[in-house]
Structure formats: structure tokens, C-alpha cells
Coordinates of C-alpha atoms and ligand atoms in Angstrom, one line a residue:
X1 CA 80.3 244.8 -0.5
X2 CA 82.6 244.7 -3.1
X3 CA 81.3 246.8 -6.3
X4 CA 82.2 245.6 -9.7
X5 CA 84.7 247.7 -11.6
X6 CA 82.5 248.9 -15.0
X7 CA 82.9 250.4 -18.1
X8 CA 81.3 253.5 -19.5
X9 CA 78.7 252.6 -22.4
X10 CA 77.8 254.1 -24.9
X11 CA 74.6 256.2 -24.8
X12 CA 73.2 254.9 -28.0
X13 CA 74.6 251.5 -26.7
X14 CA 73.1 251.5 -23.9
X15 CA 69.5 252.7 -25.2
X16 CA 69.7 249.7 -27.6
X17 CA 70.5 247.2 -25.1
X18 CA 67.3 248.5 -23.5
X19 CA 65.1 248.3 -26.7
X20 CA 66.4 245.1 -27.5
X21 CA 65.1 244.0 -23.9
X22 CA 61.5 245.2 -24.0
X23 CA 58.8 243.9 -25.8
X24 CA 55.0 244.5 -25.5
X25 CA 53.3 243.3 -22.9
X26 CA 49.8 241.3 -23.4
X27 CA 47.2 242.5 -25.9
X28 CA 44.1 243.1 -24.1
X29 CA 40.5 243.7 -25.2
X30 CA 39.0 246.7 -24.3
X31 CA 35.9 248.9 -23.8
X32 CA 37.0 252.0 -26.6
X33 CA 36.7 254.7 -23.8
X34 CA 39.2 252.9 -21.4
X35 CA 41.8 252.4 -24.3
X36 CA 42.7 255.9 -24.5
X37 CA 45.8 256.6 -24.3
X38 CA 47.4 252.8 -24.8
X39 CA 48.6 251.8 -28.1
X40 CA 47.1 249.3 -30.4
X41 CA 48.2 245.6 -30.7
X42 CA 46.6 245.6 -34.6
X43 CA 44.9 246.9 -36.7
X44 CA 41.2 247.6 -35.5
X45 CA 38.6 246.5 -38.2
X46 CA 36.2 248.8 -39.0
X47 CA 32.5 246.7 -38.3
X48 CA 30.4 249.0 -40.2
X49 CA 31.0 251.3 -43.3
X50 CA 31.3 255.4 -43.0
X51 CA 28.2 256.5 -43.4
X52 CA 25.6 253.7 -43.0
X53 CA 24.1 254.2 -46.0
X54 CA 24.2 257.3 -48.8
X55 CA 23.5 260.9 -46.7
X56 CA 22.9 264.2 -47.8
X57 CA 25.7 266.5 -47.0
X58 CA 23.2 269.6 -47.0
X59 CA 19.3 270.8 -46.0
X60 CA 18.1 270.7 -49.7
X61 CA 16.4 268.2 -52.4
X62 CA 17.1 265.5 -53.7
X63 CA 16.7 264.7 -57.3
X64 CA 17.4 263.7 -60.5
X65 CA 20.3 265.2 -62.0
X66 CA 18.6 263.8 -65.7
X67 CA 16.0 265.4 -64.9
X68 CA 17.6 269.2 -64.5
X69 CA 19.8 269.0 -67.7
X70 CA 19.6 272.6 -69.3
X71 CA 17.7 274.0 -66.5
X72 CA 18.5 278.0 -66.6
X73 CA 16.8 281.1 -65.2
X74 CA 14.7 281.5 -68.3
X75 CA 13.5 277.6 -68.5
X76 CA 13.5 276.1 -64.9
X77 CA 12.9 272.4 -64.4
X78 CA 9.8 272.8 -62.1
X79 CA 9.5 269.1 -59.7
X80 CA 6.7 267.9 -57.6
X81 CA 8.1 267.5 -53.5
X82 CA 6.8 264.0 -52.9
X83 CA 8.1 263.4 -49.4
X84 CA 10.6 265.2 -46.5
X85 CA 13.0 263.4 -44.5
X86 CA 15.0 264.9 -41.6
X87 CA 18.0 263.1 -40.3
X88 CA 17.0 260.4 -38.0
X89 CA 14.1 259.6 -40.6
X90 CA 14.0 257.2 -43.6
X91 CA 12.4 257.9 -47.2
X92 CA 9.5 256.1 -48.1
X93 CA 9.7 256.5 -51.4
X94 CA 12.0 256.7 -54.6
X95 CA 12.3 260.1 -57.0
X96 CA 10.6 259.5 -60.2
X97 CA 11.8 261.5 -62.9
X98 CA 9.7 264.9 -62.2
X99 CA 9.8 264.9 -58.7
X100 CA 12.3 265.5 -55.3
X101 CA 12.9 264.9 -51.8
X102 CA 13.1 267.4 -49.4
X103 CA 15.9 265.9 -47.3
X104 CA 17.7 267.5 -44.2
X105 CA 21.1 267.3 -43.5
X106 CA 22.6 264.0 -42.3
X107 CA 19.3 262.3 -43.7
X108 CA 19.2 259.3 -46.1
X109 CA 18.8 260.1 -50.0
X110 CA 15.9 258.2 -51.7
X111 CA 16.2 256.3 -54.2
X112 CA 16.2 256.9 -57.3
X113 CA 18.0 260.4 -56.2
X114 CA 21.7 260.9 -57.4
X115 CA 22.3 264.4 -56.2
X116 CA 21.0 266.9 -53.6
X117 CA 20.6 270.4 -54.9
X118 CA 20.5 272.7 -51.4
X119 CA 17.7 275.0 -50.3
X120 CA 19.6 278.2 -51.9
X121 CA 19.8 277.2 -55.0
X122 CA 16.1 276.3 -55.4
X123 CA 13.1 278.8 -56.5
X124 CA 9.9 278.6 -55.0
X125 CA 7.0 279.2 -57.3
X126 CA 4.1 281.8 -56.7
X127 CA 2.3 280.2 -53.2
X128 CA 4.8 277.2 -53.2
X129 CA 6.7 277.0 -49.3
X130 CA 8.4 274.0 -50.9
X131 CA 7.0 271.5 -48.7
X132 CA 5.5 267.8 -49.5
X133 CA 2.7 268.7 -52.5
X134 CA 4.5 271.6 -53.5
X135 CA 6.3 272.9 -56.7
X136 CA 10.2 273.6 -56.4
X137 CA 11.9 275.0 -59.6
X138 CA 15.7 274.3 -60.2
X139 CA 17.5 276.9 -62.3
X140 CA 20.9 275.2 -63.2
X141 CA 21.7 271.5 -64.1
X142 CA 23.6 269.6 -60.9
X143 CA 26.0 266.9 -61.5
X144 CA 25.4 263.6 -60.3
X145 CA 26.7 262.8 -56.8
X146 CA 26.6 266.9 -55.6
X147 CA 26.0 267.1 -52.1
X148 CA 25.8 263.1 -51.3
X149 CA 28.3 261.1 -49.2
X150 CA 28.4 257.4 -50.6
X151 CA 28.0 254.6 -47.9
X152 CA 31.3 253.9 -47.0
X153 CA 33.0 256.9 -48.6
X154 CA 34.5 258.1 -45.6
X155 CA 35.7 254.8 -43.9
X156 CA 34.7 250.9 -45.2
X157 CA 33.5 248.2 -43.2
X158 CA 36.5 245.7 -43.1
X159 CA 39.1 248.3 -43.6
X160 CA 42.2 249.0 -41.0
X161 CA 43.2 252.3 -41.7
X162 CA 44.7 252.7 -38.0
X163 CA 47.6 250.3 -37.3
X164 CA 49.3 248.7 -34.9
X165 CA 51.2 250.4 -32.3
X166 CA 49.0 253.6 -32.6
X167 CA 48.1 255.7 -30.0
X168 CA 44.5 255.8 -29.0
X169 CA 43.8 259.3 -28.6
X170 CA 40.7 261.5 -30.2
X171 CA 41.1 261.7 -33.5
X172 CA 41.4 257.5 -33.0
X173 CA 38.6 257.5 -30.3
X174 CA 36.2 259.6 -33.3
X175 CA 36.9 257.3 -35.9
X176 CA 36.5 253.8 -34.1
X177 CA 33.2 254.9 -32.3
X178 CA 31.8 256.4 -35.8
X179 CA 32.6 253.3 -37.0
X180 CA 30.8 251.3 -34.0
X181 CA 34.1 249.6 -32.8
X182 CA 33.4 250.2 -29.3
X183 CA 35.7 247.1 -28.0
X184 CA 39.3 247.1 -29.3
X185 CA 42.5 245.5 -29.0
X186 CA 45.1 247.2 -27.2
X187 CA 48.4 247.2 -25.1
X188 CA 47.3 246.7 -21.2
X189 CA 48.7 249.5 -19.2
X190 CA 51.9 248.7 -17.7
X191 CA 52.3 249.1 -14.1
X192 CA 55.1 251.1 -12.9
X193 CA 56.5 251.3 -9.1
X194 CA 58.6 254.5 -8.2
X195 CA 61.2 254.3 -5.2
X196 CA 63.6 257.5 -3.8
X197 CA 66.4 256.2 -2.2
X198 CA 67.7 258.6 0.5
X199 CA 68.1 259.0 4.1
X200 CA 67.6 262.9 3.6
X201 CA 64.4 263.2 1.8
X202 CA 61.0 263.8 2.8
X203 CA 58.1 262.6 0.5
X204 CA 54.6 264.8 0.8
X205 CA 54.1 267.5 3.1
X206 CA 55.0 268.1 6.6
X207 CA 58.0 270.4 8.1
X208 CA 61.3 269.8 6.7
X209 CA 64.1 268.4 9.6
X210 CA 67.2 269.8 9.7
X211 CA 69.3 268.4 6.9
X212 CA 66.4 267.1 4.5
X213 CA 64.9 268.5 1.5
X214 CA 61.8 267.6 -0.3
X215 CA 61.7 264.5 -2.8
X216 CA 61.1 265.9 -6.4
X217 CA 62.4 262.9 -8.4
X218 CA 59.0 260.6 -7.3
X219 CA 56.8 263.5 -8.2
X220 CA 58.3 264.1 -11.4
X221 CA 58.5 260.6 -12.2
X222 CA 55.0 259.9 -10.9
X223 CA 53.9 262.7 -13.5
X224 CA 55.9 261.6 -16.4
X225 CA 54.4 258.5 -16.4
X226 CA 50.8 259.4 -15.8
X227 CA 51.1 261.5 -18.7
X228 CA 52.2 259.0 -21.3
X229 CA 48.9 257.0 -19.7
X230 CA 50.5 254.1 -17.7
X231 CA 49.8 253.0 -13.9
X232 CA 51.8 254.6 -11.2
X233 CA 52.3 253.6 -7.7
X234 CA 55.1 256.2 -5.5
X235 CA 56.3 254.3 -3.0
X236 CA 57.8 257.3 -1.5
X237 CA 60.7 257.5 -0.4
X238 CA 63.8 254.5 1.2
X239 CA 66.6 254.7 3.3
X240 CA 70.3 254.3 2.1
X241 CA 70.5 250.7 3.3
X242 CA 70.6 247.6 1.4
X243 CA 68.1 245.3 3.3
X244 CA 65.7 248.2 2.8
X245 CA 66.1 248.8 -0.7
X246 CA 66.0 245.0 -1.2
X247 CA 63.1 244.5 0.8
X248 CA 61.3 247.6 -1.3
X249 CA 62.1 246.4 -4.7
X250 CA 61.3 242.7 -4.4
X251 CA 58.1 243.1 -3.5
X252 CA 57.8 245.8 -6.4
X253 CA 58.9 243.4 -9.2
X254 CA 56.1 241.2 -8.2
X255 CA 53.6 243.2 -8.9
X256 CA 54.6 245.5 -11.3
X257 CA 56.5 245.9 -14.5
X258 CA 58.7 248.3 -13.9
X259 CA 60.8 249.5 -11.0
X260 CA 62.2 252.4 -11.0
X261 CA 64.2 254.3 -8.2
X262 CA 66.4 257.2 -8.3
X263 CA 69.5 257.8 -6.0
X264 CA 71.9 255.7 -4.3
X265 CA 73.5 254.4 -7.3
X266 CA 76.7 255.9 -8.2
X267 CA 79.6 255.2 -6.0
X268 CA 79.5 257.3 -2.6
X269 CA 79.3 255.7 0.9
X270 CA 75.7 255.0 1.1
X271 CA 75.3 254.3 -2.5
X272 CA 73.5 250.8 -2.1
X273 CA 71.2 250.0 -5.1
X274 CA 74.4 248.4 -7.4
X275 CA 74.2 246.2 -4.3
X276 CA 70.7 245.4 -3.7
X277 CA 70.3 244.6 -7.2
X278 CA 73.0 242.4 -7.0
X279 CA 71.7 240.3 -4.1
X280 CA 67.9 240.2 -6.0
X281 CA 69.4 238.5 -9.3
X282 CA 69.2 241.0 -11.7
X283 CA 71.0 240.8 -15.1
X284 CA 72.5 243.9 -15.9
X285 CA 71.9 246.0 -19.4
X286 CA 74.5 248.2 -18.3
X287 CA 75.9 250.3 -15.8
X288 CA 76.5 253.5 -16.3
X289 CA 76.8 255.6 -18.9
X290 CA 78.7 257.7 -21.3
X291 CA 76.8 261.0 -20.3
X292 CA 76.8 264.1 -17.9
X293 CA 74.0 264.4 -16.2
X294 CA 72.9 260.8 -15.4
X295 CA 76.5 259.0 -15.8
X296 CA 75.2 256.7 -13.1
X297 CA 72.7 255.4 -14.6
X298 CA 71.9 251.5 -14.4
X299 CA 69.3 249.3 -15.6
X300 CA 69.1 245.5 -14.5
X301 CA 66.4 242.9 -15.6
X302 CA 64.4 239.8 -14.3
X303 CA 62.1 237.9 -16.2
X304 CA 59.9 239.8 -17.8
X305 CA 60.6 242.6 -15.5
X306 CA 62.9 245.3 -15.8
X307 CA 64.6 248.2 -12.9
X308 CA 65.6 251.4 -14.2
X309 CA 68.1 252.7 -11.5
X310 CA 68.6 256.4 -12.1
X311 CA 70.6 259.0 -10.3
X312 CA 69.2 261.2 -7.4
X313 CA 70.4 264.5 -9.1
X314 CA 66.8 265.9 -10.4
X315 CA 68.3 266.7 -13.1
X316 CA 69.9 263.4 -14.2
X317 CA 66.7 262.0 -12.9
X318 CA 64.9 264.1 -15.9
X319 CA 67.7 263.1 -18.6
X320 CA 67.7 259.8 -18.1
X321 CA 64.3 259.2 -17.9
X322 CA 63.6 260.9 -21.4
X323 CA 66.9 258.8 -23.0
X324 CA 66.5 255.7 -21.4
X325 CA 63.0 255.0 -19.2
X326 CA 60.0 256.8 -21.3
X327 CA 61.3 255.3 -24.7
X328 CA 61.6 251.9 -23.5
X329 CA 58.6 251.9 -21.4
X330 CA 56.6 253.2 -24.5
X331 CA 58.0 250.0 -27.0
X332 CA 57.1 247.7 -24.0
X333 CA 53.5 249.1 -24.4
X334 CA 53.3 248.7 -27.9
X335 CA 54.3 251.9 -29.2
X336 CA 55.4 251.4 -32.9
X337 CA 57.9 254.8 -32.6
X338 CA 59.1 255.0 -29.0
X339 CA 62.1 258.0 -29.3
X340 CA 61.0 261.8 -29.3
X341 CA 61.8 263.5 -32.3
X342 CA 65.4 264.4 -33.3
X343 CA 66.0 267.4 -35.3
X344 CA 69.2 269.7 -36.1
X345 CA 68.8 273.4 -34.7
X346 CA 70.6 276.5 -34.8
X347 CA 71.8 277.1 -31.2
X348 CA 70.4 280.1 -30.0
X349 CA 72.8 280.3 -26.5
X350 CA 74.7 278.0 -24.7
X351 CA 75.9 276.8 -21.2
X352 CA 79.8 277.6 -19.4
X353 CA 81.8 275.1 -20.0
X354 CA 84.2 273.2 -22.3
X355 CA 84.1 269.8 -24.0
X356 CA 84.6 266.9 -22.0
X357 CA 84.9 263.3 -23.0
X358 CA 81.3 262.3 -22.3
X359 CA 77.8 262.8 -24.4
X360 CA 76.4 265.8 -22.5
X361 CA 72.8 266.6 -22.8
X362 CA 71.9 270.4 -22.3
X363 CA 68.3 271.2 -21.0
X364 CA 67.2 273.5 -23.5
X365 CA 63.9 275.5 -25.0
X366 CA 63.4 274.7 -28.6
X367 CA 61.2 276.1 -30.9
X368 CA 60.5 277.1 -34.9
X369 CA 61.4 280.3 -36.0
X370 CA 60.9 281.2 -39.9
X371 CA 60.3 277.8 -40.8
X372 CA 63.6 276.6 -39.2
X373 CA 63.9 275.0 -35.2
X374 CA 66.0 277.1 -33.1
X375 CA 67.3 275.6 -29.6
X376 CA 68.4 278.1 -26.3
X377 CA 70.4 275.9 -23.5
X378 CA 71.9 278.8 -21.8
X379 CA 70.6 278.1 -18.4
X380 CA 72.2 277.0 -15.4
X381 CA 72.8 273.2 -16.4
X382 CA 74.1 272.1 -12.8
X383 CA 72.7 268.9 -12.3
X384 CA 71.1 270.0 -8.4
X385 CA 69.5 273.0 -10.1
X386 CA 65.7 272.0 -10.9
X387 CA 64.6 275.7 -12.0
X388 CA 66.6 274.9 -15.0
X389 CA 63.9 272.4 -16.1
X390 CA 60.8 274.8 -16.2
X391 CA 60.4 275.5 -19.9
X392 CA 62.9 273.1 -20.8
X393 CA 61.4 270.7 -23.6
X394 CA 64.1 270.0 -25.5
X395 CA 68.0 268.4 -24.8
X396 CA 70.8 269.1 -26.9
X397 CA 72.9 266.5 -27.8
X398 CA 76.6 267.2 -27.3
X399 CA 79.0 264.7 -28.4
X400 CA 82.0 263.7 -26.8
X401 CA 84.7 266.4 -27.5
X402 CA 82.7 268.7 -28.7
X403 CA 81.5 272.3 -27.4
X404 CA 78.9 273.4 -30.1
X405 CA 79.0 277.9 -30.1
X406 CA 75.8 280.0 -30.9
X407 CA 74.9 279.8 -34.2
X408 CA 76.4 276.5 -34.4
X409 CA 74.1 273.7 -36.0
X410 CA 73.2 271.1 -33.0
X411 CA 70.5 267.9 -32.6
X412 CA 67.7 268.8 -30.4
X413 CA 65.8 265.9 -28.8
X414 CA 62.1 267.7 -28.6
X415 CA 61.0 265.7 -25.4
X416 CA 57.0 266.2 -26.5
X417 CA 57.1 265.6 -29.9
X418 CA 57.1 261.4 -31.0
X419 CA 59.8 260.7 -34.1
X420 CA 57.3 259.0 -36.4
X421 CA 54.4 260.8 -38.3
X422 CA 51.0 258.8 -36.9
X423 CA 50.7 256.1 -40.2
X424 CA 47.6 257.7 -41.4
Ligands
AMP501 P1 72.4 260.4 -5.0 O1 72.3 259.9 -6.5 O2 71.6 259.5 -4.2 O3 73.8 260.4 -4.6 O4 71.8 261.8 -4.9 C1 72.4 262.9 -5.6 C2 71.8 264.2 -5.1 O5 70.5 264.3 -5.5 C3 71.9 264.4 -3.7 O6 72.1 265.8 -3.4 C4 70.5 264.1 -3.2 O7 70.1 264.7 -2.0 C5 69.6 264.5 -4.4 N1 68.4 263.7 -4.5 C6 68.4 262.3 -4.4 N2 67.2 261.9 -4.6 C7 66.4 262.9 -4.7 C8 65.0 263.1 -4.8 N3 64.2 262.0 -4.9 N4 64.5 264.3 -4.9 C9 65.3 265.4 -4.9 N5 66.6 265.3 -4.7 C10 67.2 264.1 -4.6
MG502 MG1 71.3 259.4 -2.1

């Protein structure tokens, strides 16, 4: 079992090799409620113009606006209410000059009307409720087009204001189903296997043996990747032997698009995954990287299918998965921006330690403070430690040589935030 010697690669490297690999899998066509969540393979075009047809935008009349030029309080323009339409309803009949609509909100204008003066702003005559037959007397001139959405003035028929490589989420989901795009073209959901390597875990409930703990990588991973909106299938967990982990991973590249396993990958006695994905034919991207935690990290390919082996430390489990698995998985389902966002911060504690000659990554809390993002990493940042990721939703990036002090300027990878505004 001879292990190839390798070379530490760059982070950014290494990330690029990855992106370079992944492209978006099939464009399916979809049911708008079942899209949620994937990302668009074009541009949606709008089938029907935004609103159907010219609406009134409060309860009111509609008129004229000729016919109330230099209405005042002293000479009102007195009109004749020819017909009311609630929304739902239709007008049967056009404004003449002299007479109004009594139209709802949300209901069609008639024709003829080119503004809707509302209820308040309307007198009522001696005896007059305002009602069809009745007298209304306006009291100020309206401009033409006050209180009327256009057909189409909100969103055109034919127009793609949402692009490709959006996320369908509900602000997406509101303005394709106004605009009666119920079926669209999307991403499919990629389908992602999860595998814990190690003879001393115990996956799901059940007394702990002497010598095991509980697995918290599959969990985590499992959630991370429901959250983003993809397929997950935990495997649970696999013992430290090569024929297993072969076995286990073979059958997962068949039927999904993504493998990914934690542990058993860096260069102890039962570290056996460099050799099982060896002996399955994968081409490597790289193996290992220039970073603490994760430095084990390795991700092989085949076909169109791709293993992300990261190390069983929870904690290098978590930073590799944000730098390397969640951004690649979100370009190979069609994300146009795939990287959280990347900001400077002023460092608000820090970590032991001194500089080393690797890219560390500090789990951190960021947030925005006077207008300006301010980043605390000083928790325990021991790779075994997972308390250290509850609040944490931001890394600092450390270069190599470097040992940034508080009130030092750093970069803050924000793990929830995406790096590109949406494009509209
Ligand atoms: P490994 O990368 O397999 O050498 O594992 C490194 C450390 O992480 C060991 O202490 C393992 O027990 C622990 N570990 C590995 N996999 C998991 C897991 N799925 N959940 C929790 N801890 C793990
Ligand atoms: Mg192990």
C-alpha cells in the first residue's frame, strides 16, 4: 500500500482546480413550487404582462381627468356614477365625459377613464351614497394616470428580468407565479452520498461502547446540504478498511453525484481512503492542502462524478466543506456566484497561537457594528473541539506567516451570506 509522496497546494489552487471541474448538471423542467430552492438554467420568460390589464390601485372613481380641470371647493365638477366594479368584475361600460366609475381596488379601469380619484377625496351631494345613479362631486383636478397601474407596468410579457443561475426562492416564486410561469427551467437537484469512515464511530442513537463516540461529521454534512436544497443520502458510517470503503463508494458514484466521506484520509495507520480511491480510478484535483484545519483534504474525480474526501476532525470537516464542497457543489447546480461573501473586518479577539507556514482558517462570529463588519475568533480553535462551531458563521482567513492582533484588519469569509448581489 504504497502512498504517493504529495505536495501541499495552494488553497486558492486547489479551490480553482475544483471550479474548473464542475459544471452544471442537466437543465430540467419543472413544476414552479418544486423548483424552489435550485437555480435557474435561463432566463424565465414572463408569459403574461404585470397586471393583466390597467387596475385601479385604490377603492375610488374613475374618471376623466379633462373633465375635473379647475375643480375647487367653491366650483366642484359634479359626475353621474354609471356603473361599479369590484375586483374580480369587469366594466361594462366606458366614462363619457360627465360621468365615473365606482371601481374597487384591484378592479379593471373603464375605458375611457385615465385616473382614479379615491373615496376620500370625493363629496357626496345632499342624498347621494355615491352608488350607480348617483351624483359624486370632485373638488380638485387629478392628473392623468393617478391611482392606475398600466398593463404590464410592473413586469412585461416576454421580459426576463430574473437570470440564469438565480436562486429560486420567494421573492422569485412571487414574481413567476404572478406572472403565470408555473413550469420553469431549472438546475435538477444534485444527489449527494455521505460516508464516515471510522472503526470508532457510532451513527444514530443507541449506547456508546467503550472507545467510540458519536458521528457528527454525517449529521453536519447531511444538514449543510439539505439546507442549500440538494438530495442527501447518509450512508452512516464505514470501517477503516479498504475493501469496505471501496465497496461503499463504488456503489455511491453510480448513483449519485457526489461522494463525500470524512476521515481516514491523512496519513495514520488505518488511514485508507487515498487507497481506495486509488484502486476505484479516480483522477486526483489535489491532495491536500495548504491549510490548518483540513490539511488532509483530497478531492478525486470520475466522469462526471466527483469525491470530496475530507478529514474526520469535525472541525476540518466544517472548514473544508465551506472552502471547498458547498462552493463547488453550488456551480455544479448552476449557481451563477458559488463563494460566500469575503469582506475585510476589524478583529475583535483572536486565538493562542503564532504564525505558521500554512493558510489557517479561524472559526469566528462576524457581524456589523456602526456601519463597519467586526470578526471575534477567540474560541478554542482545536480542530476535535465542536462547541467552537456554535455561533460561528464566519472564518478568518490567515495567511501563511501571518498572526493578525485585535484591532488588526482581517478577511472574513461570512459562511451565510452569497458574494454576488441577486442580478435584479
Ligand atoms: P481521521 O481523519 O479519520 O483520522 O479522524 C480524525 C479525528 O476525528 C479522530 O479523532 C476521529 O475519531 C474524529 N472523527 C472522524 N470522523 C468523525 C465523525 N464522523 N464524527 C466525529 N468525529 C470524527
Ligand atoms: Mg479515522
Amino acid at each position: 500500500m504504497a502512498v504517493r509522496k504529495t505536495e501541499l497546494v495552494d488553497v486558492e489552487e486547489a479551490r480553482r482546480r475544483c471550479f474548473a471541474w464542475a459544471a452544471p448538471r442537466e437543465a430540467v423542467r419543472v413544476p414552479l413550487v418544486e423548483a424552489v430552492g435550485c437555480y435557474t438554467a435561463r432566463g424565465p420568460e414572463l408569459p403574461e404582462d404585470v397586471p393583466p390589464f390597467d387596475r385601479s390601485l385604490k377603492d375610488g372613481y374613475a374618471v376623466r381627468a379633462a373633465d375635473t380641470a379647475g375643480a375647487s371647493d367653491d366650483a366642484p365638477v359634479s359626475l353621474i356614477v354609471i356603473e361599479e366594479v369590484a375586483a374580480g368584475g369587469w366594466p361594462g361600460r366606458s366614462v363619457e365625459p360627465g360621468t365615473a366609475v365606482r371601481t374597487m381596488t384591484g378592479a379593471p379601469v373603464a375605458p375611457g377613464a385615465d385616473a382614479v380619484v379615491p373615496l376620500e377625496n370625493v363629496r357626496l351631494p345632499a342624498g347621494s351614497s355615491g352608488r350607480r345613479g348617483e351624483r359624486i362631486e370632485l373638488t380638485a383636478p387629478v392628473q392623468a394616470g393617478e391611482e392606475i397601474q398600466r398593463r404590464g407596468d410592473d413586469l412585461a410579457q416576454g421580459s426576463s428580468p430574473i437570470g440564469a443561475g438565480e436562486r429560486i426562492g420567494p421573492r422569485e416564486a412571487a414574481v413567476l407565479a404572478t406572472a403565470g410561469a408555473w413550469e420553469i427551467e431549472v438546475i435538477r437537484r444534485l444527489r449527494v452520498a455521505l460516508l464516515s469512515t471510522g472503526d470508532e464511530l457510532l451513527s444514530g442513537p443507541g449506547p456508546l461502547k467503550p472507545g467510540q463516540i458519536r458521528n457528527s461529521n454525517g449529521p453536519m454534512l447531511a444538514a449543510m446540504i439539505r439546507m442549500e436544497g440538494w438530495e442527501v443520502r447518509d450512508l452512516g458510517r464505514c470501517s477503516d478498511q479498504v475493501e469496505t470503503v471501496v465497496r461503499a463508494v463504488q456503489g455511491a458514484l453510480e448513483s449519485y453525484d457526489v461522494v463525500v466521506t470524512t476521515g481516514a484520509v491523512s496519513v495514520g495507520d488505518y488511514d485508507v481512503v487515498p487507497h481506495a480511491m486509488e484502486r476505484l480510478g479516480l483522477k486526483m484535483l489535489f491532495r491536500k492542502a495548504a491549510i490548518r484545519p483540513g490539511k488532509p483534504v483530497t478531492v478525486g474525480v470520475r466522469g462526471d462524478r466527483i469525491w470530496f474526501a475530507l478529514p474526520g476532525n469535525p472541525a476540518s470537516a466544517f472548514v473544508t466543506a465551506h472552502l471547498f464542497l458547498l462552493p463547488t457543489l453550488r456551480k455544479m447546480a448552476g449557481a451563477k456566484a458559488w463563494d460566500p461573501l469575503r469582506t475585510t473586518a476589524v478583529l475583535s479577539g483572536r486565538p493562542s497561537g503564532g504564525p505558521i507556514p500554512l493558510t489557517r482558517y479561524w472559526r469566528a462570529q462576524a457581524w456589523l457594528e456602526e456601519g463597519r463588519a467586526v470578526v471575534d475568533a477567540g474560541r478554542e480553535q482545536l480542530s476535535a473541539a465542536i462547541s467552537s462551531f456554535l455561533g460561528a458563521n464566519a472564518l478568518v482567513e490567515v495567511p501563511p506567516g501571518q498572526d493578525p492582533g485585535v484591532g488588526d484588519a482581517v478577511t472574513v469569509w461570512w459562511l451565510d451570506l452569497p458574494s454576488a448581489p441577486i442580478g435584479y
